[in-house]
Short mmCIF file of C-alpha atoms and ligand atoms in Angstrom, two decimals:
data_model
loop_
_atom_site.label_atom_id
_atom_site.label_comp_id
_atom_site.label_asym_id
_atom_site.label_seq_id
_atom_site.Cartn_x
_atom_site.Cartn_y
_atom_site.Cartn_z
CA UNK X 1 102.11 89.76 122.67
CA UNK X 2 101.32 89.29 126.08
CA UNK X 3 98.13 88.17 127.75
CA UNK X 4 96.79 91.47 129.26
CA UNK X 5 93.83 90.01 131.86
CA UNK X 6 94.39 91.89 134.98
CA UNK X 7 95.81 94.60 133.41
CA UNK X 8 95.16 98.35 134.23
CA UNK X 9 94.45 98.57 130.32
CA UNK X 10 92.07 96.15 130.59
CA UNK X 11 89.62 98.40 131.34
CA UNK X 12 87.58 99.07 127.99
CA UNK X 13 87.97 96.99 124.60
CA UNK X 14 87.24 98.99 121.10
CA UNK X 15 86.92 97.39 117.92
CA UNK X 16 88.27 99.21 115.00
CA UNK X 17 86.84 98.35 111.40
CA UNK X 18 87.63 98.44 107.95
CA UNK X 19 85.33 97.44 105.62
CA UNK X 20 86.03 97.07 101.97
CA UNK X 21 84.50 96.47 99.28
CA UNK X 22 85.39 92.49 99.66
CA UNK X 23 87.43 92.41 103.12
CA UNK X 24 87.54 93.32 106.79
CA UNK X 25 90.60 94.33 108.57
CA UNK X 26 90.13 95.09 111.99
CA UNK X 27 92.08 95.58 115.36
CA UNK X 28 90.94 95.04 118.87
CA UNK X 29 92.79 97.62 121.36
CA UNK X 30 92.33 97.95 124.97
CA UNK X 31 92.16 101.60 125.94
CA UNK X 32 93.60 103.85 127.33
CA UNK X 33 96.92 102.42 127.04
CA UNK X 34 96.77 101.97 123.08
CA UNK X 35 97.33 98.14 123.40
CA UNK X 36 96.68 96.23 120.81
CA UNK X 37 95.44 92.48 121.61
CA UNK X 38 94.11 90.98 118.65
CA UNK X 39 94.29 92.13 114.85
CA UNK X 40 93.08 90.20 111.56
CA UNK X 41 92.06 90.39 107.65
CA UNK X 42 89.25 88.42 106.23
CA UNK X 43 89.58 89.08 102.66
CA UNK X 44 87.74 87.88 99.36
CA UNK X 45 84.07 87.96 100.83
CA UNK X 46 81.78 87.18 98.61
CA UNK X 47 84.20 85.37 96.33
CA UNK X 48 83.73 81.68 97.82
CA UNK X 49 87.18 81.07 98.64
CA UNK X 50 87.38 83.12 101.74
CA UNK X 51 90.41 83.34 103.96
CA UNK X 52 90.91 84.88 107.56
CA UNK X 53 93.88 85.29 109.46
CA UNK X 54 93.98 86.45 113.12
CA UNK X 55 97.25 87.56 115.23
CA UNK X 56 96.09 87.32 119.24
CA UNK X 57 98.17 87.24 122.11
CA UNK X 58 100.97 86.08 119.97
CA UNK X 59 98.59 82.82 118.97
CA UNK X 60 97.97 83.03 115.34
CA UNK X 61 94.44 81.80 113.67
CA UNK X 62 93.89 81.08 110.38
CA UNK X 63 90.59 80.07 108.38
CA UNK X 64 89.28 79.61 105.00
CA UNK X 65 85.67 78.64 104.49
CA UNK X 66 83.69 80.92 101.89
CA UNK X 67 81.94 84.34 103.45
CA UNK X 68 78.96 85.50 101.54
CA UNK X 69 78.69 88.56 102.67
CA UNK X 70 79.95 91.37 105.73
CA UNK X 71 77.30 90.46 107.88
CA UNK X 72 78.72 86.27 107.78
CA UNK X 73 82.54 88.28 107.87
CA UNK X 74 81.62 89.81 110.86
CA UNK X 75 79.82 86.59 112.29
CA UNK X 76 83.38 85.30 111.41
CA UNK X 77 85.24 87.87 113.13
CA UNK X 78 83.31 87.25 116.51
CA UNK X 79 84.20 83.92 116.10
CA UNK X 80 88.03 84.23 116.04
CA UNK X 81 88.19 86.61 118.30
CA UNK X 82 86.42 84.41 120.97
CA UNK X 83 87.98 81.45 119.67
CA UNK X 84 89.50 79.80 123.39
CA UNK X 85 92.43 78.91 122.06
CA UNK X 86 93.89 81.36 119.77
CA UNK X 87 91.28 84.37 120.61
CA UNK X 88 91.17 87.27 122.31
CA UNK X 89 88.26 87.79 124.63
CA UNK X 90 85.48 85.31 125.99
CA UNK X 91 82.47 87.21 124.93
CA UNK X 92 81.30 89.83 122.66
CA UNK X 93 80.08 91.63 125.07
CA UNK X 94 83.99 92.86 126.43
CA UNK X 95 83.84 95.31 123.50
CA UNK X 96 82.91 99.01 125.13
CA UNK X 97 82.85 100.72 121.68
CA UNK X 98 83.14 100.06 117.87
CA UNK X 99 85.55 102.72 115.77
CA UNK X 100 84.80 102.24 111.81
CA UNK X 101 87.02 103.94 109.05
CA UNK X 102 84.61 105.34 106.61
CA UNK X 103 85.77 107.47 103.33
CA UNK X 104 83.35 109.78 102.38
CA UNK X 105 81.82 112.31 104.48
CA UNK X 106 81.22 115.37 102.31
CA UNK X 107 81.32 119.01 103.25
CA UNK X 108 79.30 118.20 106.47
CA UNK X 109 81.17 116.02 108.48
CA UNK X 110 84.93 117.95 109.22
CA UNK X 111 85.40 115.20 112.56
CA UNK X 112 85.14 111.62 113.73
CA UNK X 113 81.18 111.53 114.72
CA UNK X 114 78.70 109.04 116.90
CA UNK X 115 76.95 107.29 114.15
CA UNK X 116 73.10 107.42 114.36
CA UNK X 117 70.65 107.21 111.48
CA UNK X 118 70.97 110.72 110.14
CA UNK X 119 74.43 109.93 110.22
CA UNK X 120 74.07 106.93 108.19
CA UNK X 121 71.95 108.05 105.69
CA UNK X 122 74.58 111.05 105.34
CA UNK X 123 76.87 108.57 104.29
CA UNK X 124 75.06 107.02 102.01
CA UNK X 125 73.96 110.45 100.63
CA UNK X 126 77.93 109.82 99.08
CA UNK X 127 77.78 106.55 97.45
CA UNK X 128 77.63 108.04 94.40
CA UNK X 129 80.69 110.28 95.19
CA UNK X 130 82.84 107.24 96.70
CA UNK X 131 80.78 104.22 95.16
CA UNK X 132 83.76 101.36 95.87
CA UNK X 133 83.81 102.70 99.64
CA UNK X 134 80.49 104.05 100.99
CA UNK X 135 78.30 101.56 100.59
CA UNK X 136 80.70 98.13 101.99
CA UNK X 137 81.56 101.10 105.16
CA UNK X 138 77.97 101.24 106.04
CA UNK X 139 77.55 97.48 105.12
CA UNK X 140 79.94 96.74 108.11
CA UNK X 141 78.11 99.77 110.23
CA UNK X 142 74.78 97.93 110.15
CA UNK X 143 76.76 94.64 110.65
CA UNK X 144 78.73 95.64 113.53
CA UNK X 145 75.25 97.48 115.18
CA UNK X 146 73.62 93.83 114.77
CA UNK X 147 76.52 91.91 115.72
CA UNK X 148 77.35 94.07 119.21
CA UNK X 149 74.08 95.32 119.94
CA UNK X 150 73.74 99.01 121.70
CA UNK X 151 77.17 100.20 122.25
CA UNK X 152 78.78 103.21 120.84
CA UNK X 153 79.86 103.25 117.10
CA UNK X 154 82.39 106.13 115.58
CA UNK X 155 82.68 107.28 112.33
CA UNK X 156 86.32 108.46 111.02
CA UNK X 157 86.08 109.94 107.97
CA UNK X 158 89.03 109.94 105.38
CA UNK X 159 87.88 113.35 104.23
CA UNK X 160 87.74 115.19 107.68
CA UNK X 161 91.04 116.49 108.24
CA UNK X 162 90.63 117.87 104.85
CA UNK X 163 87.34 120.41 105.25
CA UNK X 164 89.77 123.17 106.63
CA UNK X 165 90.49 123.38 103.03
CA UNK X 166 89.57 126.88 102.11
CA UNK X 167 87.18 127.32 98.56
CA UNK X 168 90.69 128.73 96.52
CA UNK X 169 92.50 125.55 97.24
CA UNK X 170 89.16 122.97 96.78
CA UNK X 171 87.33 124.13 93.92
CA UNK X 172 88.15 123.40 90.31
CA UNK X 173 87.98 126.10 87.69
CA UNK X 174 84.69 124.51 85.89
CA UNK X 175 81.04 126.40 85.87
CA UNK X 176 80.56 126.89 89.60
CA UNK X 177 76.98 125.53 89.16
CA UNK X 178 78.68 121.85 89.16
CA UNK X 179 79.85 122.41 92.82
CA UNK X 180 76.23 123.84 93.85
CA UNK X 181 74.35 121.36 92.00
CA UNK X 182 76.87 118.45 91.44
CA UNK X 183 79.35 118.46 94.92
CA UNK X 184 82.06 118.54 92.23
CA UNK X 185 85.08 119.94 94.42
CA UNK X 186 88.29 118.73 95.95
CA UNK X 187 87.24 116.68 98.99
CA UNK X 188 91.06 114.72 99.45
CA UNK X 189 91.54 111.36 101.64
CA UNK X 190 94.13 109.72 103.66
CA UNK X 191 92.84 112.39 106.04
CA UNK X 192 93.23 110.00 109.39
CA UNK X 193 96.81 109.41 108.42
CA UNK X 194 97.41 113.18 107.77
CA UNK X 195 95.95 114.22 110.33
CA UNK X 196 97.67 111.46 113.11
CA UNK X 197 101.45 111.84 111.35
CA UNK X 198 100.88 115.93 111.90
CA UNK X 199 100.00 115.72 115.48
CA UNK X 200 102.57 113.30 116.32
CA UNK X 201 105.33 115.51 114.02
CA UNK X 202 104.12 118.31 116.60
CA UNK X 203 104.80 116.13 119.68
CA UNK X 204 108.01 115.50 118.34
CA UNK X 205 108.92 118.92 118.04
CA UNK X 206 107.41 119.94 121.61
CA UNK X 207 105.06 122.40 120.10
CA UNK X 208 101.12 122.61 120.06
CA UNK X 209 99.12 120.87 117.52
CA UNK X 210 98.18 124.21 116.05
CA UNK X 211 101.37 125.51 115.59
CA UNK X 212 103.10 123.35 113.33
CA UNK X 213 103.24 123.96 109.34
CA UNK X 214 103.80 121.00 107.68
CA UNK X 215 103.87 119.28 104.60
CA UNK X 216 102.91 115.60 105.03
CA UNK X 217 103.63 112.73 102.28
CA UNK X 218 101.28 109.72 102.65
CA UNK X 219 103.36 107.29 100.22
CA UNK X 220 101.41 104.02 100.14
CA UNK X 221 99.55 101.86 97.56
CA UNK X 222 97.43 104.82 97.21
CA UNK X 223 99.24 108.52 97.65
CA UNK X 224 98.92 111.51 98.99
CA UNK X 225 100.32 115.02 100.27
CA UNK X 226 98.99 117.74 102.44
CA UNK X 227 99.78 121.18 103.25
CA UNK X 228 99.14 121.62 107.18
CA UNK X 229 98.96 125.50 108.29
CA UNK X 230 98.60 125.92 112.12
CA UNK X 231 97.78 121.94 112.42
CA UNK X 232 94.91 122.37 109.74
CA UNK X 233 95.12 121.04 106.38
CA UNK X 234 95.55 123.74 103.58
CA UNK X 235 95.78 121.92 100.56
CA UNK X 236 95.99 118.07 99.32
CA UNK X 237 96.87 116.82 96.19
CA UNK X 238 93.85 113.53 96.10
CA UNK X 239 90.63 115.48 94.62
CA UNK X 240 87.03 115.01 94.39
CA UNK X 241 88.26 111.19 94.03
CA UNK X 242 91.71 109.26 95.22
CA UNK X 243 93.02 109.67 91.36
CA UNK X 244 94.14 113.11 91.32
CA UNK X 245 97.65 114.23 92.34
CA UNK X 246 101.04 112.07 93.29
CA UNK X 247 101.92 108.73 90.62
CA UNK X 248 100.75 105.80 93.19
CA UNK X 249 100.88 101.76 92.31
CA UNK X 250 98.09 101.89 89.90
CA UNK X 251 96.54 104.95 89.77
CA UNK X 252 97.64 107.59 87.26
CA UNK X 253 97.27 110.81 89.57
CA UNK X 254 97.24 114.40 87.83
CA UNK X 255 96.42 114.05 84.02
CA UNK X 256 95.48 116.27 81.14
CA UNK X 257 91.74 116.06 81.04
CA UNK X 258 91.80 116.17 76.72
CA UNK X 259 93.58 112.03 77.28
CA UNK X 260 90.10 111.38 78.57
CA UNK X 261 88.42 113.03 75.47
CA UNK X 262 90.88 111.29 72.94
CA UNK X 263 90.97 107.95 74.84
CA UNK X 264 87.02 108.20 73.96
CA UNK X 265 87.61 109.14 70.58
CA UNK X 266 89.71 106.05 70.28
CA UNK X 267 86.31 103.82 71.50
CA UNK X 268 87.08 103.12 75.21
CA UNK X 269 83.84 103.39 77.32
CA UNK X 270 83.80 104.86 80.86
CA UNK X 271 84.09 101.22 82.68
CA UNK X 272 87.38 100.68 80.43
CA UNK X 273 89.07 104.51 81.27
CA UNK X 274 88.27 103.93 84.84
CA UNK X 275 90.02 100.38 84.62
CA UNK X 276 93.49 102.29 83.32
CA UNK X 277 93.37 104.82 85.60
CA UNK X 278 92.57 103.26 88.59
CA UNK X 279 94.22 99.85 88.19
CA UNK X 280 96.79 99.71 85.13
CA UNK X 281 98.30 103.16 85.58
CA UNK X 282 100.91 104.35 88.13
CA UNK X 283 104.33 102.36 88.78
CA UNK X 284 102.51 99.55 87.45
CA UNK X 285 101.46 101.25 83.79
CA UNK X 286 104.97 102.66 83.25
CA UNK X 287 107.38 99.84 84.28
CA UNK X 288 104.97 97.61 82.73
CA UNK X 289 106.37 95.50 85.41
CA UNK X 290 104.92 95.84 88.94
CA UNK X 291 103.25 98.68 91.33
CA UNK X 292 105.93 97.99 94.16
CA UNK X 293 108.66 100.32 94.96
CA UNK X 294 110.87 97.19 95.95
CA UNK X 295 110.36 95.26 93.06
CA UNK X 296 111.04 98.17 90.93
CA UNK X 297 114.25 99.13 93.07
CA UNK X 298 115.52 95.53 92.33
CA UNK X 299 114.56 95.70 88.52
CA UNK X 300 116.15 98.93 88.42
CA UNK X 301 119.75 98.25 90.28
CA UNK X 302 119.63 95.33 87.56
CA UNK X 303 119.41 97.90 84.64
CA UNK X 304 115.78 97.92 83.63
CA UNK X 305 115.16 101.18 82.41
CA UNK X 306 111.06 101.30 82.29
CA UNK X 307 111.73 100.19 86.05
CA UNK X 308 114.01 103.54 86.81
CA UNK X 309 111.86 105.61 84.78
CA UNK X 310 108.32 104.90 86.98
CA UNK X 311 110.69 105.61 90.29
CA UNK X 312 111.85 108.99 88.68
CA UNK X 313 108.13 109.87 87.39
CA UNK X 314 106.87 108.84 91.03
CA UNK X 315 109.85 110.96 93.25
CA UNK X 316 109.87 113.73 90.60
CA UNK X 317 105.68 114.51 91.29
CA UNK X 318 106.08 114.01 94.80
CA UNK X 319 109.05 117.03 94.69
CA UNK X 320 106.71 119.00 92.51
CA UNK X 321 103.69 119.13 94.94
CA UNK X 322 106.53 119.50 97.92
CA UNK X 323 107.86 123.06 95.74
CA UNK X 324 104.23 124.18 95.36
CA UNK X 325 103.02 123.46 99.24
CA UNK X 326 106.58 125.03 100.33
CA UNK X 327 104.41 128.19 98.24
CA UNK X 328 101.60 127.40 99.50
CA UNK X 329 102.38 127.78 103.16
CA UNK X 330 103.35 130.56 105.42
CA UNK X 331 106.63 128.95 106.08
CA UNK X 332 107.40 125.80 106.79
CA UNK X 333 108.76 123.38 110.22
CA UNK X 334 109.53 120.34 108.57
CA UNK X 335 108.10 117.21 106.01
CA UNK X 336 106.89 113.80 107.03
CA UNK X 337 107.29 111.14 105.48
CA UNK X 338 104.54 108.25 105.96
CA UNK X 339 102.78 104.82 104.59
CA UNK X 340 104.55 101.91 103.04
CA UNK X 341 106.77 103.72 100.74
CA UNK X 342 107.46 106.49 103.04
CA UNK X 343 108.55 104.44 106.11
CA UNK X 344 110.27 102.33 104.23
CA UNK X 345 112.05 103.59 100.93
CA UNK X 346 114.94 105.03 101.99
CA UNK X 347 116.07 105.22 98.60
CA UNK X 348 112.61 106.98 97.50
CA UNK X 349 113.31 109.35 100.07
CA UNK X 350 116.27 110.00 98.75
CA UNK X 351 115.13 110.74 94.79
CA UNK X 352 112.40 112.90 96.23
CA UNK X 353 114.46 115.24 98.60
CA UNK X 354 118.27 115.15 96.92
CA UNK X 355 119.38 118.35 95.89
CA UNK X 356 116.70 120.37 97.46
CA UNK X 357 119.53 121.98 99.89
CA UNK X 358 118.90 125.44 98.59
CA UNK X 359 115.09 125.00 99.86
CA UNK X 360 116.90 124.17 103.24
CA UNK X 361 115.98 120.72 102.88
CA UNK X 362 119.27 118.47 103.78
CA UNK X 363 119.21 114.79 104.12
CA UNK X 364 121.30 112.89 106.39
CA UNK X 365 121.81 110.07 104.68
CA UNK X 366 123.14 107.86 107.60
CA UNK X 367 119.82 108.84 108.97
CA UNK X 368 117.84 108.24 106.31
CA UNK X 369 118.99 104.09 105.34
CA UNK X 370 118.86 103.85 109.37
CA UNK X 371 116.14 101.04 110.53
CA UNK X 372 116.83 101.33 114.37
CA UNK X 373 114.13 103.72 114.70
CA UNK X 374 110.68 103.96 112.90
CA UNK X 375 109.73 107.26 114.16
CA UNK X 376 112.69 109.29 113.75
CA UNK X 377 114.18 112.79 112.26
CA UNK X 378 116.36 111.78 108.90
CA UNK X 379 117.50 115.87 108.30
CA UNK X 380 121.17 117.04 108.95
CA UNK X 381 122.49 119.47 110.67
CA UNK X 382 122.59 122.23 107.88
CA UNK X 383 118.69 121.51 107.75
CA UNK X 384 116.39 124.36 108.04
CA UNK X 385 113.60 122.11 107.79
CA UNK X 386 112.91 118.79 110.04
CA UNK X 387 112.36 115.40 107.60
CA UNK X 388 110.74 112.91 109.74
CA UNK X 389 109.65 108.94 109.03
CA UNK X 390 106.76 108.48 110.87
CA UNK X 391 104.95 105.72 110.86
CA UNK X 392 101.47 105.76 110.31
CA UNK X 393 98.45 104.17 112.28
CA UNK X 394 94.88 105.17 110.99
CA UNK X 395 93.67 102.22 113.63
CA UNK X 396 95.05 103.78 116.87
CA UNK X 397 93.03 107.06 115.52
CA UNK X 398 90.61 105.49 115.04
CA UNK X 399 90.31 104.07 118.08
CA UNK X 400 91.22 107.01 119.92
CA UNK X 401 88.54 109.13 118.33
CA UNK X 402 86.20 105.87 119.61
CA UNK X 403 87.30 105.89 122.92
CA UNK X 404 87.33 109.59 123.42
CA UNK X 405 83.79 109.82 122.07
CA UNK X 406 82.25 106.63 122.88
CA UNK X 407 83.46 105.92 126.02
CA UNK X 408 84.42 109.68 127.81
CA UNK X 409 81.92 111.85 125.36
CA UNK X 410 84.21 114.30 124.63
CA UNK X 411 85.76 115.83 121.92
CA UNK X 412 89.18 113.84 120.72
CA UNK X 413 92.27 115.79 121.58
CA UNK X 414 95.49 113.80 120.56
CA UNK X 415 94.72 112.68 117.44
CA UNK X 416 91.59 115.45 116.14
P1 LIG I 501 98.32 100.61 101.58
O1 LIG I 501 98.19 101.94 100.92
O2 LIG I 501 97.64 99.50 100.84
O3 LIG I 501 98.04 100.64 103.07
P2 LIG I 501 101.10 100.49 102.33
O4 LIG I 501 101.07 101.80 103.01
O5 LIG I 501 101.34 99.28 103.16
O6 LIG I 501 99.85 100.23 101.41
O7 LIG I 501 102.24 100.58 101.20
C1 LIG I 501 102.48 99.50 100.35
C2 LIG I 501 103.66 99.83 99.46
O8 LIG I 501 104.80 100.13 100.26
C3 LIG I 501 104.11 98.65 98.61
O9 LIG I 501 103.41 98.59 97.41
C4 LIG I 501 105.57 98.96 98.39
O10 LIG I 501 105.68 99.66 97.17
C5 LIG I 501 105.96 99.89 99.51
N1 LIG I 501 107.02 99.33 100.37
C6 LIG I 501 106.91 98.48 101.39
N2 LIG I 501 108.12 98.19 101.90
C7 LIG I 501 109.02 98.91 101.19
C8 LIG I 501 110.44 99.06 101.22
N3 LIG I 501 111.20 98.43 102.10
N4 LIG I 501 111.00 99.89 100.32
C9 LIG I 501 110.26 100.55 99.42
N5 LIG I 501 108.92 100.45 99.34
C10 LIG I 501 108.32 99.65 100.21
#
């Protein structure tokens, strides 16, 4: 990467966050101009055996010394990024603006936001919706407001994108008291990455950001698909929590409600159910082998049949939420394809979508095993709908939002 001092870009610095439960990641970018100068992970706070790593003007920085907490992660942070060797900036005080990636905003918040203290006690009004998210995102909010002092700080909330959801498609046929009284309702995540792939899909097809109907397939550790009508989401398979809908790495997605009853009956508590869903399910719980697509695609060219069966179970759901969005929308431009597994499986992409030509859905395979291009269309010619890989970046949303909001006030355009 090169050293950008004197640069036109060099103009305003944001710092994009994302703080987890026990790590950071976070990206510095100078804006506009989207460049990225430093990123870095410190993971296992609070564990005693902390590591960083740091990636800065092609210098890289590594450290391991135990972090107790976010507030000594971020103290870390600040460090490596001013480090004069293998850092990125001289002083804290380059950064214009602070972007943070948050989870759960609720029915209120439908856009990125300035963060003040209503805002922050809104999201902590939804720890006990998102309790392994909330609470470390506002950890590293009050952190980062310590840390940098009185500049701008964004919120980008995963649910967002997803409050155009109307009440057919987001509540769940229980008592409707336990959406007035108990928020119980479909709130769906990934919402940055929807919402960025979509807009992008649109600039790649020359048309406006509202008028593009889309079906967008988030395929990562953690899954998702949306249904975008006129640039808005519609419908998303992730619920009132990130288990419901596609098979992901560890996570179950849809199941029959009476396994919960009879997994009860058969004496596992709540803490053990949420353990298999969440963590032993997925790729993982039906291989029995591993919660990686490339793993399993080696396993399975080499004859292991548990190993072919998760990839069928995984590209079969993803097909059956593509048949009921096709439904579900008033026709259709094309599908995206996004996230680890959805950049890079070419032979996911390829269970998912074969034999869907009578949908007008026809793969070019040439296309589709093609790495020249990240961002690219992998249909044919006999196509009625556009397939497109493209990659995602939450960050650069992020810290667009930031910079749009922080820096210029106004409303975000490319990415909101
Ligand atoms: P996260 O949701 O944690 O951000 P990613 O979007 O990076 O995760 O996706 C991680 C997953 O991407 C891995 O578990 C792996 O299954 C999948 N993946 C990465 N590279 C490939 C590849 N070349 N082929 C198939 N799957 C891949």
């Amino acid at each position: 990467m090169e050293k950008i001092e004197n640069s036109e870009f060099d103009a305003v610095k944001i710092l994009v966050l994302n703080c987890g439960s026990s790590s950071i990641k976070y990206r510095l970018y100078a804006m506009p101009g989207n460049l990225d100068i430093a990123h870095g992970q410190i993971e296992r706070i609070g564990d005693g055996d902390s590591q960083a790593s740091q990636l800065a003007n092609g210098q890289e920085l590594a450290v391991r010394r135990p972090i107790s907490d976010h507030q000594a992660g971020l103290e870390l942070l600040a460090e490596m990024l001013t480090d004069p060797e293998q850092g990125a900036i001289k002083n804290l005080t380059e950064i214009s603006a602070c972007g943070h990636r948050v989870v759960h905003g609720g029915e209120a918040i439908s856009g990125s936001v300035l963060i003040d203290t209503d805002l922050e006690a809104l999201i902590e009004d939804y720890f006990d919706l998102a309790p392994l998210h909330n609470p470390p995102n506002l950890m590293g909010i009050r952190a980062a407001k310590q840390m940098l002092g009185d500049i701008p700080q964004v919120a980008c909330f995963d649910t967002a994108f997803h409050q155009s959801l109307p009440k057919k498609a987001y509540l769940y046929a229980l008592p409707y008291d336990l959406y007035a009284d108990l928020r119980i309702r479909r709130y769906g995540f990934h919402g940055t990455s929807h919402r960025y792939v979509s807009r992008r899909a649109a600039i790649l097809m020359g048309k406006g950001k509202y008028n593009v109907n889309l079906i967008t397939c988030h395929l990562g550790n953690g899954c998702s698909v949306a249904a975008i009508q006129a640039g808005k989401s519609v419908d998303t398979s992730m619920g009132m929590t990130p288990l419901e809908g596609l098979v992901m790495g560890t996570r179950t997605g849809d199941l029959d409600p009476g396994i919960t009853f009879y997994l009860c009956r058969k004496g596992y508590a709540e803490k053990e159910l949420s353990r298999l869903f969440n963590k032993k399910s997925g790729l993982l719980g039906i291989s029995g082998l591993s919660n990686d697509v490339r793993d399993l695609e080696i396993k399975a060219n080499n004859g292991d049949s548990r190993a072919e069966l998760a990839l069928e179970i995984f590209a079969y759901r993803v097909r059956k939420f593509i048949g009921a969005y096709l439904a579900v929308l008033d026709g259709v431009d094309g599908i995206v394809f996004t996230g680890g597994i959805g950049e890079n499986g070419g032979r996911m992409r390829e269970r998912i979508l074969s034999g869907l030509q009578h949908l007008g859905i026809d793969l070019d395979q040439k296309k589709n095993y093609s790495t020249t291009e990240p961002e690219r269309e992998i249909q044919n010619g006999k196509s009625i709908l556009k397939i497109f890989i493209i990659p995602t970046n939450e960050e650069f949303a992020i810290a667009n939002d930031t910079y749009q909001l922080g820096i210029l006030g106004r409303k975000p355009t490319l990415t909101n």
